[in-house]
Amino acid sequence: HDVRTANLIRRGLVLFTVGAIFALVLNLLQIQRNVTLFPEEVMTTLFSSAWWIPPCCGTGAAVVGLLYPCLDSHLGEPHKFKREWASVMRCIAVFVGINHASVKLDIDNTVQLSLTLAALSLGLWWTFDRSRSGFGLGITTAFLATVISQLLVYNGVYQYTSPDFLYVRSWLPCIFFSGGVTVGNIGRQLAMGGVEKLHND
């Protein structure tokens, strides 16, 4: 039991760190392209990002990454599709690419941009996941994270340039969906390593 708890804490810390690093890098990209704007007083020197973003995203990543393997075992669907670190690293690369596309693609029509990013996000799920639990958790993550973002913008914590979907950008749920699937894959891979370690012990 102690080994299992220690393993859970270790996985949670790794996922928290991954989420915090994602947040710093991807948020920096959005700030540089003037997609998100923060009040001057909340900006810090750390990657020109608001201090609260890395811990919030890190916590979210830890929760989502730990939920994926739990839901798999709860549904009795052990996830066996593309279970190796090389595949997880490719998934991370595609997720970063989708984020990059969200700020780099010069598509004036926001609906067209949102549909493009939605297709890319579904492509990421189909290529690296293909599970019902992964799709369901990805949708849930996208919904909750978008609502939280809307509340933060509504309360003046930060803002988006050219918001077109209730204070935020309409493509934001696509980013959260692909992020959820990516973090879920990392969580599953870490859990698989933990299970093997338990058997060896």
Backbone as JSON, one array per atom type, in Angstrom:
{
  "sequence": "HDVRTANLIRRGLVLFTVGAIFALVLNLLQIQRNVTLFPEEVMTTLFSSAWWIPPCCGTGAAVVGLLYPCLDSHLGEPHKFKREWASVMRCIAVFVGINHASVKLDIDNTVQLSLTLAALSLGLWWTFDRSRSGFGLGITTAFLATVISQLLVYNGVYQYTSPDFLYVRSWLPCIFFSGGVTVGNIGRQLAMGGVEKLHND",
  "N": [[0.83, -1.21, 0.0], [1.94, 1.24, 0.83], [3.93, 1.48, -1.08], [2.41, 1.77, -3.36], [1.12, 4.22, -2.82], [3.34, 5.93, -2.7], [4.2, 5.68, -5.32], [2.03, 6.81, -6.67], [2.19, 9.47, -5.76], [4.68, 10.15, -6.81], [4.19, 9.92, -9.57], [2.25, 11.93, -9.78], [3.77, 14.21, -9.17], [5.59, 14.25, -11.31], [3.81, 14.64, -13.46], [2.74, 17.12, -12.69], [5.01, 18.74, -12.97], [5.49, 18.47, -15.74], [3.11, 19.62, -16.75], [3.4, 22.26, -15.79], [5.68, 23.1, -17.19], [4.8, 22.86, -19.86], [2.82, 24.86, -19.72], [4.33, 27.23, -19.3], [5.94, 27.38, -21.65], [4.05, 27.28, -23.79], [2.31, 29.35, -23.13], [4.02, 31.51, -23.28], [4.43, 31.57, -26.01], [1.86, 32.34, -26.9], [1.64, 34.86, -25.72], [3.71, 36.24, -26.99], [2.72, 36.35, -29.59], [0.66, 38.05, -29.24], [-1.85, 36.95, -28.52], [-2.88, 36.41, -26.02], [-3.39, 38.67, -23.32], [-1.99, 40.12, -20.46], [-2.48, 41.91, -17.39], [-0.14, 44.49, -16.52], [0.76, 44.48, -13.83], [0.63, 41.82, -12.96], [2.47, 40.45, -14.33], [5.52, 38.65, -14.41], [9.12, 38.17, -14.28], [9.67, 35.6, -14.99], [9.78, 33.89, -17.76], [8.14, 35.83, -18.84], [5.51, 35.5, -17.94], [2.36, 35.17, -16.18], [2.46, 34.56, -12.7], [0.74, 32.61, -11.62], [0.0, 30.81, -13.56], [1.74, 28.49, -14.28], [1.58, 26.81, -11.79], [-1.23, 26.33, -11.71], [-1.79, 25.05, -14.19], [-0.07, 22.92, -13.91], [-1.22, 21.54, -11.74], [-3.69, 20.88, -12.89], [-2.77, 19.2, -14.96], [-1.68, 17.11, -13.44], [-4.0, 16.08, -12.19], [-5.6, 15.29, -14.43], [-3.8, 13.54, -15.74], [-3.53, 11.52, -13.82], [-6.12, 10.64, -13.66], [-6.75, 9.38, -16.11], [-5.47, 6.65, -16.32], [-6.84, 5.59, -14.1], [-9.54, 5.69, -14.85], [-9.45, 4.0, -17.05], [-8.92, 1.48, -15.82], [-11.18, 1.34, -14.21], [-13.24, 1.16, -16.07], [-12.59, -1.22, -17.07], [-11.05, -1.41, -19.32], [-8.12, -1.95, -20.31], [-5.56, 0.1, -21.5], [-4.0, -0.4, -24.46], [-3.09, 0.59, -26.81], [-0.49, 1.68, -28.8], [1.59, 1.74, -26.7], [4.25, 2.97, -25.76], [7.19, 4.9, -24.89], [8.24, 6.36, -27.02], [6.08, 6.83, -28.7], [4.53, 8.43, -27.01], [6.19, 10.68, -26.83], [6.06, 11.56, -29.47], [3.38, 12.25, -29.54], [3.39, 14.43, -27.75], [4.93, 16.19, -29.28], [3.2, 16.63, -31.46], [1.06, 17.85, -30.12], [2.3, 20.25, -29.22], [2.77, 21.28, -31.73], [0.12, 21.72, -32.64], [-0.63, 23.73, -30.87], [1.19, 25.68, -31.69], [0.26, 26.08, -34.27], [-2.17, 27.29, -33.68], [-1.57, 29.92, -33.1], [0.05, 30.72, -35.18], [-1.09, 30.21, -37.71], [-2.35, 32.03, -40.35], [-5.28, 32.58, -40.66], [-8.03, 34.32, -41.4], [-10.73, 33.87, -41.02], [-12.38, 32.89, -38.24], [-13.97, 30.67, -37.69], [-13.17, 28.83, -39.59], [-10.49, 28.48, -38.79], [-10.92, 27.39, -36.23], [-12.22, 24.98, -36.92], [-10.19, 23.74, -38.35], [-8.25, 23.38, -36.33], [-9.76, 21.77, -34.63], [-10.0, 19.47, -36.19], [-7.31, 18.73, -36.31], [-6.88, 18.2, -33.59], [-8.64, 16.05, -33.12], [-7.43, 14.29, -34.84], [-5.03, 13.89, -33.48], [-5.99, 12.54, -31.2], [-7.01, 10.22, -32.46], [-4.71, 9.14, -33.59], [-2.99, 8.65, -31.41], [-4.44, 7.62, -29.26], [-7.36, 6.64, -29.27], [-9.26, 5.57, -27.49], [-12.41, 5.2, -25.77], [-12.61, 6.22, -23.19], [-10.47, 8.02, -23.2], [-11.34, 9.86, -25.12], [-13.7, 10.81, -23.94], [-12.74, 11.91, -21.49], [-11.06, 13.83, -22.57], [-12.89, 15.57, -23.82], [-14.32, 16.4, -21.54], [-12.25, 17.65, -20.09], [-11.65, 19.73, -21.89], [-14.07, 21.17, -21.84], [-14.36, 21.96, -19.07], [-11.94, 23.38, -18.64], [-12.21, 25.44, -20.5], [-14.46, 26.8, -19.53], [-13.42, 27.67, -17.05], [-11.39, 29.37, -18.02], [-13.0, 31.3, -19.29], [-14.3, 32.4, -17.07], [-12.13, 33.52, -15.71], [-11.27, 35.45, -17.56], [-13.59, 37.0, -17.69], [-13.59, 38.05, -15.12], [-11.48, 39.77, -15.28], [-8.84, 38.86, -14.98], [-7.08, 38.13, -17.0], [-6.91, 38.65, -20.6], [-8.16, 37.97, -23.95], [-7.04, 38.8, -27.22], [-9.18, 39.89, -29.76], [-11.56, 38.26, -28.97], [-13.91, 35.68, -29.7], [-15.73, 33.96, -28.75], [-17.62, 33.93, -26.21], [-15.9, 35.68, -24.49], [-13.43, 34.39, -24.92], [-11.12, 32.76, -27.27], [-12.46, 30.9, -29.98], [-11.17, 28.58, -30.71], [-9.99, 27.59, -28.45], [-11.07, 25.38, -26.84], [-10.23, 23.2, -28.43], [-7.46, 23.18, -28.09], [-7.32, 22.61, -25.36], [-8.53, 20.09, -25.38], [-6.73, 18.5, -26.94], [-4.53, 18.82, -25.29], [-5.4, 17.55, -22.96], [-5.62, 14.87, -23.85], [-2.93, 14.39, -24.49], [-1.58, 14.73, -21.99], [-2.92, 12.73, -20.65], [-1.97, 10.46, -21.98], [0.71, 10.55, -21.18], [0.33, 10.16, -18.45], [-0.79, 7.57, -18.46], [1.36, 6.09, -19.43], [3.28, 6.49, -17.42], [1.88, 5.26, -15.34], [1.86, 2.64, -16.24], [4.56, 2.0, -16.09], [4.77, 2.14, -13.33], [3.11, 0.02, -12.52], [4.51, -2.18, -13.52], [6.79, -1.95, -11.93], [5.69, -2.44, -9.41], [5.0, -5.13, -9.72], [7.52, -6.24, -10.03], [8.61, -5.68, -7.54]],
  "CA": [[0.0, 0.0, 0.0], [2.86, 2.38, 0.89], [4.61, 1.56, -2.39], [1.41, 2.3, -4.31], [0.94, 5.65, -2.51], [4.57, 6.63, -3.12], [4.18, 5.66, -6.78], [1.01, 7.78, -7.06], [2.75, 10.8, -5.49], [5.77, 10.36, -7.77], [3.55, 10.18, -10.87], [1.6, 13.23, -9.68], [4.82, 15.25, -9.24], [6.09, 14.28, -12.69], [2.75, 15.25, -14.28], [2.68, 18.53, -12.31], [6.17, 19.4, -13.6], [5.24, 18.49, -17.19], [2.06, 20.61, -16.98], [3.95, 23.59, -15.54], [6.6, 23.43, -18.3], [3.91, 23.13, -21.01], [2.16, 26.16, -19.52], [5.31, 28.3, -19.5], [6.36, 27.45, -23.05], [2.93, 27.57, -24.69], [1.79, 30.66, -22.79], [4.98, 32.46, -23.83], [4.13, 31.63, -27.45], [0.63, 33.11, -27.09], [1.91, 36.26, -25.35], [4.55, 36.82, -28.05], [1.89, 36.6, -30.77], [-0.45, 38.92, -28.8], [-3.13, 36.24, -28.44], [-3.34, 36.67, -24.65], [-2.85, 39.89, -22.71], [-2.05, 40.13, -18.99], [-2.21, 43.23, -16.79], [1.29, 44.68, -16.21], [1.12, 44.18, -12.44], [0.72, 40.38, -12.66], [3.56, 39.86, -15.12], [6.79, 38.48, -13.7], [10.21, 37.97, -15.23], [9.76, 34.18, -15.35], [9.22, 33.66, -19.09], [7.12, 36.86, -19.1], [4.22, 34.86, -17.71], [1.76, 35.4, -14.87], [3.0, 33.57, -11.75], [-0.21, 31.56, -11.25], [-0.3, 29.89, -14.67], [2.38, 27.16, -14.15], [1.0, 25.91, -10.78], [-2.6, 25.93, -12.08], [-1.72, 24.06, -15.27], [0.59, 21.74, -13.35], [-2.24, 20.83, -10.95], [-4.63, 20.31, -13.87], [-2.1, 18.08, -15.64], [-1.57, 16.0, -12.48], [-5.34, 15.5, -12.02], [-5.99, 14.62, -15.68], [-2.88, 12.43, -15.98], [-3.82, 10.43, -12.87], [-7.49, 10.16, -13.92], [-6.8, 8.52, -17.3], [-5.31, 5.22, -16.0], [-7.9, 5.18, -13.15], [-10.77, 5.46, -15.61], [-9.21, 2.78, -17.85], [-9.1, 0.29, -14.98], [-12.56, 1.35, -13.74], [-14.08, 0.69, -17.18], [-12.13, -2.55, -17.46], [-10.47, -1.3, -20.66], [-6.69, -1.61, -20.24], [-5.2, 0.81, -22.73], [-2.82, -1.07, -25.03], [-2.77, 1.17, -28.11], [0.76, 2.46, -28.87], [2.09, 1.96, -25.34], [5.7, 3.1, -25.56], [7.56, 6.31, -24.68], [8.46, 7.02, -28.32], [4.76, 7.28, -29.15], [4.15, 9.53, -26.12], [6.98, 11.85, -27.23], [5.48, 12.05, -30.74], [2.11, 12.88, -29.16], [3.75, 15.74, -27.2], [5.37, 17.02, -30.41], [2.0, 17.02, -32.23], [0.33, 18.8, -29.27], [3.0, 21.53, -29.32], [2.52, 21.73, -33.1], [-1.25, 22.25, -32.7], [-0.56, 25.03, -30.17], [1.92, 26.59, -32.57], [-0.64, 26.39, -35.38], [-3.26, 28.17, -33.21], [-1.13, 31.32, -33.12], [0.81, 31.01, -36.38], [-1.9, 30.14, -38.93], [-2.98, 33.3, -40.7], [-6.62, 32.38, -41.21], [-8.87, 35.41, -40.89], [-12.03, 33.31, -40.63], [-12.18, 32.15, -36.98], [-14.66, 29.37, -37.77], [-12.28, 27.97, -40.37], [-9.35, 28.17, -37.92], [-11.4, 26.48, -35.18], [-12.48, 23.67, -37.54], [-8.87, 23.17, -38.67], [-7.64, 22.92, -35.08], [-10.58, 20.65, -34.14], [-9.61, 18.3, -36.99], [-5.96, 18.34, -35.86], [-7.01, 17.63, -32.24], [-9.24, 14.71, -33.28], [-6.38, 13.48, -35.45], [-4.1, 13.53, -32.4], [-6.65, 11.49, -30.4], [-7.12, 9.01, -33.27], [-3.36, 8.62, -33.83], [-2.25, 8.25, -30.2], [-5.28, 7.16, -28.15], [-8.48, 5.83, -29.81], [-10.11, 4.94, -26.48], [-13.61, 5.95, -25.39], [-12.3, 6.96, -21.96], [-9.61, 9.13, -23.59], [-12.15, 10.85, -25.82], [-14.61, 11.4, -22.94], [-11.97, 12.77, -20.58], [-10.57, 14.96, -23.37], [-14.04, 16.5, -23.97], [-14.58, 16.96, -20.2], [-11.15, 18.58, -19.81], [-11.84, 20.91, -22.76], [-15.23, 21.93, -21.36], [-14.08, 22.57, -17.77], [-10.86, 24.36, -18.77], [-12.74, 26.59, -21.24], [-15.32, 27.53, -18.59], [-12.52, 28.35, -16.1], [-10.77, 30.48, -18.76], [-14.02, 32.34, -19.48], [-14.51, 33.06, -15.77], [-10.94, 34.34, -15.43], [-11.31, 36.62, -18.45], [-14.75, 37.8, -17.26], [-13.2, 38.75, -13.89], [-10.38, 40.69, -15.57], [-7.52, 38.33, -14.62], [-6.34, 38.35, -18.25], [-7.87, 38.77, -21.7], [-7.75, 37.54, -25.29], [-7.27, 39.76, -28.29], [-10.21, 39.41, -30.69], [-12.36, 37.11, -28.5], [-15.07, 35.45, -30.57], [-16.56, 32.9, -28.15], [-17.82, 34.21, -24.79], [-14.68, 36.26, -23.89], [-12.19, 33.69, -25.3], [-11.05, 32.36, -28.67], [-13.3, 29.71, -30.22], [-10.34, 27.38, -30.87], [-9.41, 27.22, -27.17], [-11.4, 24.01, -26.43], [-9.41, 22.25, -29.2], [-6.15, 23.13, -27.43], [-7.5, 21.9, -24.09], [-8.82, 18.68, -25.68], [-5.48, 17.83, -27.32], [-3.68, 18.83, -24.1], [-5.91, 16.49, -22.08], [-5.23, 13.57, -24.42], [-1.47, 14.28, -24.38], [-1.25, 14.51, -20.58], [-3.47, 11.41, -20.34], [-1.02, 9.47, -22.5], [1.88, 10.56, -20.29], [-0.14, 9.54, -17.21], [-0.92, 6.12, -18.68], [2.7, 5.5, -19.57], [3.86, 6.5, -16.07], [1.16, 4.24, -14.56], [2.3, 1.34, -16.72], [5.87, 1.81, -15.47], [4.52, 1.91, -11.91], [2.55, -1.34, -12.36], [5.63, -3.12, -13.73], [7.66, -1.83, -10.76], [5.01, -3.13, -8.32], [5.12, -6.57, -9.94], [8.9, -6.61, -9.79], [8.83, -5.64, -6.09]],
  "C": [[0.87, 1.26, 0.0], [3.57, 2.6, -0.44], [3.68, 2.18, -3.41], [1.19, 3.8, -4.1], [2.13, 6.46, -2.98], [4.62, 6.74, -4.64], [3.19, 6.71, -7.32], [1.53, 9.21, -6.89], [3.84, 11.14, -6.52], [5.21, 10.7, -9.15], [2.9, 11.56, -10.89], [2.6, 14.37, -9.81], [5.38, 15.38, -10.64], [5.08, 14.99, -13.6], [2.61, 16.75, -13.97], [3.8, 19.31, -13.0], [5.96, 19.54, -15.11], [4.21, 19.57, -17.52], [2.56, 22.04, -16.82], [4.87, 24.03, -16.68], [5.8, 23.72, -19.57], [3.32, 24.53, -20.91], [3.1, 27.31, -19.81], [5.64, 28.49, -20.98], [5.22, 27.9, -23.95], [2.31, 28.94, -24.4], [2.71, 31.77, -23.33], [4.72, 32.67, -25.32], [2.91, 32.51, -27.72], [0.82, 34.59, -26.73], [2.7, 36.96, -26.45], [3.73, 37.17, -29.3], [0.66, 37.47, -30.44], [-1.82, 38.24, -28.84], [-3.74, 36.46, -27.06], [-2.65, 37.92, -24.11], [-3.04, 39.82, -21.21], [-1.82, 41.55, -18.48], [-0.73, 43.31, -16.39], [1.66, 44.22, -14.81], [1.23, 42.69, -12.13], [1.86, 39.71, -13.43], [4.83, 39.76, -14.27], [7.87, 38.22, -14.74], [10.29, 36.53, -15.72], [9.03, 33.92, -16.66], [8.13, 34.66, -19.45], [5.71, 36.3, -18.94], [3.68, 35.24, -16.34], [2.15, 34.25, -13.94], [2.07, 32.38, -11.53], [-0.46, 30.53, -12.35], [0.4, 28.53, -14.52], [1.79, 26.28, -13.05], [-0.42, 25.44, -11.1], [-2.59, 24.85, -13.15], [-1.06, 22.78, -14.8], [-0.39, 20.89, -12.55], [-3.24, 20.14, -11.87], [-4.04, 19.1, -14.57], [-1.99, 16.86, -14.72], [-2.92, 15.29, -12.32], [-5.74, 14.68, -13.25], [-5.12, 13.39, -15.92], [-3.09, 11.25, -15.04], [-5.2, 9.83, -13.12], [-7.54, 9.16, -15.07], [-6.61, 7.03, -16.97], [-6.37, 4.71, -15.02], [-9.18, 4.83, -13.89], [-10.64, 4.21, -16.47], [-9.48, 1.53, -17.03], [-10.54, 0.18, -14.47], [-13.51, 0.82, -14.81], [-13.69, -0.71, -17.63], [-11.57, -2.57, -18.87], [-8.98, -0.95, -20.54], [-6.24, -1.02, -21.57], [-3.91, 0.24, -23.29], [-2.36, -0.43, -26.33], [-1.52, 2.06, -28.03], [1.32, 2.79, -27.49], [3.6, 1.94, -25.3], [6.04, 4.59, -25.51], [7.77, 7.06, -25.99], [7.15, 7.59, -28.86], [4.28, 8.47, -28.33], [4.9, 10.81, -26.51], [6.46, 12.43, -28.55], [4.17, 12.77, -30.48], [2.35, 14.29, -28.61], [4.14, 16.7, -28.32], [4.18, 17.51, -31.23], [1.19, 18.05, -31.44], [0.96, 20.19, -29.33], [2.79, 22.14, -30.71], [1.13, 22.35, -33.26], [-1.31, 23.62, -32.01], [0.11, 26.08, -31.05], [1.02, 27.04, -33.72], [-1.72, 27.38, -34.95], [-2.86, 29.64, -33.25], [-0.43, 31.7, -34.43], [-0.03, 31.04, -37.66], [-2.59, 31.47, -39.19], [-4.3, 33.07, -41.42], [-7.53, 33.42, -40.58], [-10.22, 34.9, -40.37], [-11.84, 32.43, -39.39], [-12.86, 30.78, -36.99], [-13.77, 28.37, -38.5], [-11.07, 27.54, -39.54], [-9.74, 27.17, -36.84], [-11.64, 25.07, -35.72], [-11.17, 22.97, -37.88], [-8.22, 22.6, -37.42], [-8.43, 21.76, -34.45], [-10.2, 19.37, -34.88], [-8.23, 17.8, -36.56], [-6.02, 17.67, -34.48], [-7.61, 16.23, -32.28], [-8.23, 13.75, -33.91], [-5.36, 13.01, -34.42], [-4.69, 12.4, -31.55], [-6.67, 10.16, -31.17], [-5.74, 8.34, -33.45], [-2.74, 8.02, -32.57], [-3.11, 7.65, -29.08], [-6.34, 6.15, -28.6], [-9.35, 5.15, -28.75], [-11.31, 5.83, -26.17], [-13.34, 6.8, -24.15], [-11.44, 8.18, -22.27], [-10.39, 10.24, -24.26], [-13.06, 11.59, -24.82], [-13.9, 12.34, -21.99], [-11.41, 14.0, -21.3], [-11.66, 16.02, -23.53], [-14.33, 17.18, -22.63], [-13.52, 17.99, -19.83], [-11.33, 19.88, -20.6], [-12.96, 21.8, -22.24], [-14.9, 22.68, -20.07], [-13.0, 23.66, -17.88], [-11.33, 25.62, -19.5], [-13.62, 27.44, -20.33], [-14.47, 28.31, -17.58], [-11.85, 29.55, -16.77], [-11.74, 31.63, -18.94], [-14.27, 33.12, -18.19], [-13.34, 33.97, -15.42], [-10.93, 35.61, -16.28], [-12.43, 37.57, -18.02], [-14.4, 38.63, -16.02], [-11.95, 39.61, -14.05], [-9.0, 40.2, -15.2], [-6.57, 38.44, -15.82], [-7.36, 38.47, -19.37], [-7.28, 38.25, -23.0], [-7.96, 38.69, -26.25], [-8.27, 39.12, -29.25], [-10.97, 38.19, -30.18], [-13.58, 36.93, -29.37], [-16.01, 34.39, -30.0], [-16.64, 33.14, -26.65], [-16.51, 34.59, -24.08], [-13.37, 35.59, -24.33], [-12.19, 33.4, -26.8], [-11.78, 31.04, -28.87], [-12.47, 28.43, -30.39], [-9.77, 26.87, -29.54], [-9.79, 25.8, -26.7], [-10.58, 22.95, -27.17], [-8.04, 22.06, -28.56], [-6.26, 22.34, -26.12], [-7.77, 20.41, -24.31], [-7.53, 17.93, -26.01], [-4.5, 17.78, -26.15], [-4.08, 17.73, -23.12], [-5.49, 15.11, -22.55], [-3.73, 13.33, -24.26], [-1.05, 13.97, -22.94], [-1.77, 13.14, -20.13], [-2.55, 10.3, -20.8], [0.23, 9.38, -21.64], [1.52, 9.85, -18.98], [-0.25, 8.03, -17.32], [0.44, 5.44, -18.73], [3.4, 5.43, -18.22], [3.22, 5.41, -15.21], [1.62, 2.84, -14.95], [3.67, 0.99, -16.14], [5.73, 1.48, -13.99], [4.0, 0.52, -11.64], [3.65, -2.37, -12.51], [6.55, -3.12, -12.51], [7.05, -2.58, -9.56], [5.14, -4.64, -8.46], [6.53, -7.07, -9.65], [9.22, -6.65, -8.3], [8.14, -6.83, -5.42]]
}
